[in-house]
mmCIF file of C-alpha atoms in Angstrom:
data_model
loop_
_atom_site.group_PDB
_atom_site.id
_atom_site.type_symbol
_atom_site.label_atom_id
_atom_site.label_comp_id
_atom_site.label_asym_id
_atom_site.label_seq_id
_atom_site.Cartn_x
_atom_site.Cartn_y
_atom_site.Cartn_z
ATOM 1 C CA ILE U 1 0.000 0.000 0.000
ATOM 2 C CA ALA U 2 1.521 3.314 -1.091
ATOM 3 C CA GLY U 3 2.043 5.792 1.684
ATOM 4 C CA ILE U 4 4.240 6.878 4.557
ATOM 5 C CA THR U 5 5.387 4.648 7.396
ATOM 6 C CA GLN U 6 6.487 6.185 10.684
ATOM 7 C CA ALA U 7 8.160 4.344 13.539
ATOM 8 C CA PRO U 8 7.850 4.002 16.413
ATOM 9 C CA THR U 9 4.157 4.642 16.972
ATOM 10 C CA SER U 10 4.861 5.907 20.467
ATOM 11 C CA GLN U 11 7.849 6.223 22.756
ATOM 12 C CA ILE U 12 8.638 7.315 26.281
ATOM 13 C CA LEU U 13 12.143 8.734 26.423
ATOM 14 C CA ALA U 14 14.338 9.866 29.292
ATOM 15 C CA ALA U 15 15.559 13.443 29.077
ATOM 16 C CA GLY U 16 19.061 13.705 27.664
ATOM 17 C CA ARG U 17 18.747 10.588 25.537
ATOM 18 C CA ARG U 18 19.205 10.530 21.776
ATOM 19 C CA MET U 19 16.287 9.383 19.639
ATOM 20 C CA THR U 20 15.665 8.934 15.914
ATOM 21 C CA LEU U 21 12.150 8.945 14.519
ATOM 22 C CA ARG U 22 11.915 7.046 11.285
ATOM 23 C CA CYS U 23 9.936 8.003 8.202
ATOM 24 C CA THR U 24 9.794 6.029 4.953
ATOM 25 C CA GLN U 25 7.693 6.642 1.854
ATOM 26 C CA ASP U 26 7.165 4.481 -1.206
ATOM 27 C CA MET U 27 5.595 7.046 -3.513
ATOM 28 C CA ARG U 28 8.853 8.503 -4.871
ATOM 29 C CA HIS U 29 7.830 11.981 -3.770
ATOM 30 C CA ASN U 30 10.690 14.442 -3.860
ATOM 31 C CA ALA U 31 9.675 16.694 -0.977
ATOM 32 C CA MET U 32 9.344 15.522 2.629
ATOM 33 C CA TYR U 33 8.551 17.313 5.872
ATOM 34 C CA TRP U 34 8.550 16.879 9.629
ATOM 35 C CA TYR U 35 5.919 18.622 11.754
ATOM 36 C CA ARG U 36 5.154 18.593 15.422
ATOM 37 C CA GLN U 37 1.600 18.929 16.669
ATOM 38 C CA ASP U 38 0.898 20.507 20.029
ATOM 39 C CA LEU U 39 -2.454 21.348 21.567
ATOM 40 C CA GLY U 40 -3.479 24.902 20.725
ATOM 41 C CA LEU U 41 -0.527 25.435 18.412
ATOM 42 C CA GLY U 42 -1.546 23.383 15.414
ATOM 43 C CA LEU U 43 1.201 21.929 13.237
ATOM 44 C CA ARG U 44 4.623 23.544 13.157
ATOM 45 C CA LEU U 45 7.276 22.714 10.592
ATOM 46 C CA ILE U 46 10.540 21.410 12.031
ATOM 47 C CA HIS U 47 12.624 20.541 8.969
ATOM 48 C CA TYR U 48 12.007 19.809 5.337
ATOM 49 C CA SER U 49 13.747 18.360 2.315
ATOM 50 C CA ASN U 50 12.884 19.376 -1.234
ATOM 51 C CA THR U 51 14.862 16.512 -2.744
ATOM 52 C CA ALA U 52 17.339 13.813 -1.774
ATOM 53 C CA GLY U 53 20.601 15.333 -0.550
ATOM 54 C CA THR U 54 19.091 18.651 0.558
ATOM 55 C CA THR U 55 17.449 19.768 3.791
ATOM 56 C CA GLY U 56 16.158 23.014 5.226
ATOM 57 C CA LYS U 57 15.042 24.457 8.538
ATOM 58 C CA GLY U 58 11.422 25.102 9.315
ATOM 59 C CA GLU U 59 9.742 27.152 11.982
ATOM 60 C CA VAL U 60 10.998 25.225 15.053
ATOM 61 C CA PRO U 61 14.284 23.460 14.133
ATOM 62 C CA ASP U 62 16.229 23.837 17.378
ATOM 63 C CA GLY U 63 17.107 20.537 19.034
ATOM 64 C CA TYR U 64 16.341 18.523 15.903
ATOM 65 C CA SER U 65 18.333 17.366 12.905
ATOM 66 C CA VAL U 66 17.428 15.519 9.704
ATOM 67 C CA SER U 67 19.150 13.785 6.835
ATOM 68 C CA ARG U 68 17.988 12.780 3.371
ATOM 69 C CA ALA U 69 20.388 10.215 1.961
ATOM 70 C CA ASN U 70 17.816 8.881 -0.519
ATOM 71 C CA THR U 71 14.333 9.640 -1.793
ATOM 72 C CA ASP U 72 12.484 7.232 0.465
ATOM 73 C CA ASP U 73 13.847 7.932 3.961
ATOM 74 C CA PHE U 74 13.754 11.081 6.064
ATOM 75 C CA PRO U 75 14.733 10.397 9.694
ATOM 76 C CA LEU U 76 14.379 13.006 12.427
ATOM 77 C CA THR U 77 16.917 12.947 15.265
ATOM 78 C CA LEU U 78 16.680 14.478 18.703
ATOM 79 C CA ALA U 79 20.281 14.721 19.861
ATOM 80 C CA SER U 80 19.504 15.237 23.556
ATOM 81 C CA ALA U 81 15.808 15.121 24.322
ATOM 82 C CA VAL U 82 14.144 17.677 26.596
ATOM 83 C CA PRO U 83 10.617 17.614 28.058
ATOM 84 C CA SER U 84 9.491 20.452 25.757
ATOM 85 C CA GLN U 85 9.948 18.045 22.868
ATOM 86 C CA THR U 86 7.025 16.000 24.136
ATOM 87 C CA SER U 87 4.676 16.105 21.173
ATOM 88 C CA VAL U 88 3.128 14.174 18.328
ATOM 89 C CA TYR U 89 5.408 14.133 15.293
ATOM 90 C CA PHE U 90 4.124 13.789 11.762
ATOM 91 C CA CYS U 91 6.099 13.072 8.633
ATOM 92 C CA ALA U 92 4.637 14.114 5.284
ATOM 93 C CA SER U 93 5.541 14.006 1.619
ATOM 94 C CA LEU U 94 4.480 16.091 -1.341
ATOM 95 C CA MET U 95 3.886 15.104 -4.934
ATOM 96 C CA GLY U 96 3.341 18.660 -6.137
ATOM 97 C CA SER U 97 2.228 21.976 -4.677
ATOM 98 C CA HIS U 98 -1.312 21.599 -6.014
ATOM 99 C CA TYR U 99 -1.809 18.119 -4.564
ATOM 100 C CA GLY U 100 -1.255 18.618 -0.868
ATOM 101 C CA TYR U 101 0.602 16.400 1.518
ATOM 102 C CA THR U 102 0.369 12.717 2.312
ATOM 103 C CA PHE U 103 0.834 12.244 6.051
ATOM 104 C CA GLY U 104 2.133 9.387 8.120
ATOM 105 C CA SER U 105 0.146 8.224 11.123
ATOM 106 C CA GLY U 106 2.425 9.980 13.607
ATOM 107 C CA THR U 107 4.777 9.214 16.485
ATOM 108 C CA ARG U 108 3.678 10.168 19.985
ATOM 109 C CA LEU U 109 6.824 11.054 21.954
ATOM 110 C CA THR U 110 6.911 11.702 25.679
ATOM 111 C CA VAL U 111 10.142 13.005 27.202
ATOM 112 C CA VAL U 112 10.344 12.560 30.960
ATOM 113 C CA GLY I 1 4.671 36.246 5.207
ATOM 114 C CA ASN I 2 2.000 33.718 4.394
ATOM 115 C CA SER I 3 -0.411 32.726 7.143
ATOM 116 C CA VAL I 4 -3.731 30.999 7.791
ATOM 117 C CA THR I 5 -6.276 31.921 10.441
ATOM 118 C CA GLN I 6 -9.136 29.650 11.463
ATOM 119 C CA MET I 7 -12.069 30.232 13.740
ATOM 120 C CA GLU I 8 -11.386 29.000 17.220
ATOM 121 C CA GLY I 9 -12.974 25.864 18.553
ATOM 122 C CA PRO I 10 -14.260 23.768 19.896
ATOM 123 C CA VAL I 11 -17.429 23.839 17.849
ATOM 124 C CA THR I 12 -20.272 21.713 19.185
ATOM 125 C CA LEU I 13 -23.262 20.922 16.977
ATOM 126 C CA SER I 14 -26.235 18.615 17.023
ATOM 127 C CA GLU I 15 -26.520 15.950 14.351
ATOM 128 C CA GLU I 16 -27.967 17.281 11.056
ATOM 129 C CA ALA I 17 -27.007 20.878 11.875
ATOM 130 C CA PHE I 18 -25.299 23.133 9.317
ATOM 131 C CA LEU I 19 -21.568 23.565 9.705
ATOM 132 C CA THR I 20 -19.340 26.493 8.826
ATOM 133 C CA ILE I 21 -15.697 26.714 9.839
ATOM 134 C CA ASN I 22 -14.146 30.001 8.812
ATOM 135 C CA CYS I 23 -10.694 30.207 7.289
ATOM 136 C CA THR I 24 -8.908 33.278 5.991
ATOM 137 C CA TYR I 25 -5.429 33.518 4.594
ATOM 138 C CA THR I 26 -2.618 35.926 3.809
ATOM 139 C CA ALA I 27 -0.393 35.153 0.866
ATOM 140 C CA THR I 28 1.834 37.147 -1.441
ATOM 141 C CA GLY I 29 1.498 34.779 -4.372
ATOM 142 C CA TYR I 30 -1.258 32.563 -5.770
ATOM 143 C CA PRO I 31 -1.664 29.771 -3.261
ATOM 144 C CA SER I 32 -3.504 26.508 -3.409
ATOM 145 C CA LEU I 33 -5.853 25.994 -0.464
ATOM 146 C CA PHE I 34 -6.643 22.820 1.432
ATOM 147 C CA TRP I 35 -8.767 21.416 4.203
ATOM 148 C CA TYR I 36 -7.393 18.492 6.178
ATOM 149 C CA VAL I 37 -9.257 16.388 8.735
ATOM 150 C CA GLN I 38 -7.774 14.567 11.701
ATOM 151 C CA TYR I 39 -9.912 11.927 13.396
ATOM 152 C CA PRO I 40 -9.083 11.028 17.000
ATOM 153 C CA GLY I 41 -5.779 9.200 17.278
ATOM 154 C CA GLU I 42 -5.023 9.409 13.585
ATOM 155 C CA GLY I 43 -2.897 11.428 11.187
ATOM 156 C CA LEU I 44 -4.170 14.143 8.891
ATOM 157 C CA GLN I 45 -6.103 13.283 5.750
ATOM 158 C CA LEU I 46 -6.745 15.564 2.811
ATOM 159 C CA LEU I 47 -10.445 16.438 2.764
ATOM 160 C CA LEU I 48 -10.637 18.810 -0.191
ATOM 161 C CA LYS I 49 -8.650 21.398 -2.099
ATOM 162 C CA ALA I 50 -8.884 24.291 -4.536
ATOM 163 C CA THR I 51 -6.027 25.494 -6.682
ATOM 164 C CA LYS I 52 -7.303 28.779 -8.102
ATOM 165 C CA ALA I 53 -9.766 31.561 -7.424
ATOM 166 C CA ASP I 54 -13.474 30.622 -7.574
ATOM 167 C CA ASP I 55 -12.696 26.898 -7.541
ATOM 168 C CA LYS I 56 -14.929 24.840 -5.260
ATOM 169 C CA GLY I 57 -13.488 21.803 -3.552
ATOM 170 C CA SER I 58 -15.887 19.139 -2.345
ATOM 171 C CA ASN I 59 -15.735 15.733 -0.687
ATOM 172 C CA LYS I 60 -17.939 13.670 1.663
ATOM 173 C CA GLY I 61 -20.597 16.404 1.686
ATOM 174 C CA PHE I 62 -18.101 19.114 2.646
ATOM 175 C CA GLU I 63 -17.506 22.111 0.403
ATOM 176 C CA ALA I 64 -15.221 25.135 0.330
ATOM 177 C CA THR I 65 -14.899 27.893 -2.265
ATOM 178 C CA TYR I 66 -11.662 29.746 -2.937
ATOM 179 C CA ARG I 67 -12.585 33.449 -2.579
ATOM 180 C CA LYS I 68 -9.675 35.626 -3.621
ATOM 181 C CA GLU I 69 -11.572 38.867 -3.043
ATOM 182 C CA THR I 70 -12.118 38.036 0.625
ATOM 183 C CA THR I 71 -9.026 35.796 0.985
ATOM 184 C CA SER I 72 -11.203 33.087 2.449
ATOM 185 C CA PHE I 73 -11.785 29.346 2.141
ATOM 186 C CA HIS I 74 -14.610 28.566 4.549
ATOM 187 C CA LEU I 75 -15.580 24.932 5.102
ATOM 188 C CA GLU I 76 -19.292 24.070 4.986
ATOM 189 C CA LYS I 77 -21.488 21.021 5.327
ATOM 190 C CA GLY I 78 -25.249 21.036 5.141
ATOM 191 C CA SER I 79 -25.957 18.252 7.633
ATOM 192 C CA VAL I 80 -23.257 16.994 9.972
ATOM 193 C CA GLN I 81 -23.085 13.506 11.437
ATOM 194 C CA VAL I 82 -21.566 12.186 14.637
ATOM 195 C CA SER I 83 -18.847 10.598 12.506
ATOM 196 C CA ASP I 84 -17.733 14.081 11.387
ATOM 197 C CA SER I 85 -16.371 14.767 14.875
ATOM 198 C CA ALA I 86 -12.708 15.573 14.288
ATOM 199 C CA VAL I 87 -10.199 18.399 14.099
ATOM 200 C CA TYR I 88 -10.212 20.354 10.847
ATOM 201 C CA PHE I 89 -7.180 22.210 9.532
ATOM 202 C CA CYS I 90 -7.127 24.838 6.828
ATOM 203 C CA ALA I 91 -3.839 25.140 4.960
ATOM 204 C CA LEU I 92 -2.224 26.929 2.049
ATOM 205 C CA SER I 93 0.596 26.117 -0.306
ATOM 206 C CA ASP I 94 2.340 28.872 -2.196
ATOM 207 C CA PRO I 95 4.684 27.343 -4.761
ATOM 208 C CA TYR I 96 6.201 30.677 -5.714
ATOM 209 C CA ASN I 97 7.207 31.703 -2.218
ATOM 210 C CA GLN I 98 7.338 28.580 -0.085
ATOM 211 C CA GLY I 99 8.289 25.888 -2.548
ATOM 212 C CA GLY I 100 5.064 24.011 -1.945
ATOM 213 C CA LYS I 101 5.353 23.789 1.841
ATOM 214 C CA LEU I 102 1.999 23.790 3.587
ATOM 215 C CA ILE I 103 1.203 26.447 6.164
ATOM 216 C CA PHE I 104 -1.520 25.355 8.564
ATOM 217 C CA GLY I 105 -4.085 27.106 10.636
ATOM 218 C CA GLN I 106 -4.290 26.158 14.288
ATOM 219 C CA GLY I 107 -7.117 23.681 13.754
ATOM 220 C CA THR I 108 -10.778 23.713 14.763
ATOM 221 C CA GLU I 109 -12.197 20.889 16.822
ATOM 222 C CA LEU I 110 -15.722 19.817 15.858
ATOM 223 C CA SER I 111 -17.878 17.746 18.165
ATOM 224 C CA VAL I 112 -21.224 16.482 16.841
ATOM 225 C CA LYS I 113 -23.758 15.236 19.388
ATOM 226 C CA PRO I 114 -26.546 12.758 18.542
#
C-alpha cells in the first residue's frame, strides 16, 4: 500500500537521551517534511527536504536534525531530548504543490 | 509572510445541523488551499482542495470555495453527522514563495452530538 510509514508509533524517552524517529515513503515523492503537533498550536514545521541530498530548517528546528540520503527515507533525530519536545510528530511528503501532503500516522513522543 | 487563520474551537453541533468553519489567509502569491481532517488518534487526511480563485473543492458532503476577493476558504457542510467529529485544519501552499510547503491554521475541533 503506497504511503508513509512512521516508527515508532509511540515512545517514552528519558531526558538527555538521543532518539531517531523514522519516516519512509514508497511514492517517490521528492519533498518531505517533519511537523510537530501541540495542543493549541496546530502543526509547526521542524525541517524539510525538497529533494534527496538537501534539507532546510522550518519554523521550530532547534534541538532537531534531519538527513535525506535517498528519496524514500527522512529520519528526524533528537540529539539530547528535553521535556518540551514532548509532542506528536508527523512526517509528510508532497507530490506537487497543487496536490497537498500525504501524512504518516504519527509518532507520539513523551520526554520525561 | 504567508499565514492561515481559522475560527477558534471547539465547535459543538447537534446531528444534522449546518456547519461552517471560517478560514482566511494571507499570501503574497497565488496559493492553493486545502482542508485536512484529523480523526481522534489518527494522522491528517486531505479532505478537499482548490487550486485557483473561484474553484470549489468538495468531498464527503463538505464544500469550500476559494474566494480571492475576501481571501477566504470557509468549510461548509449542510448536515453533519456524529462521525464528522474531528479536528479540521485549513492550509495553504504557495509554490512561488514557499516551494510548496503547507502552512496550517491552528485547527478547529468539531464535536457532533446525537
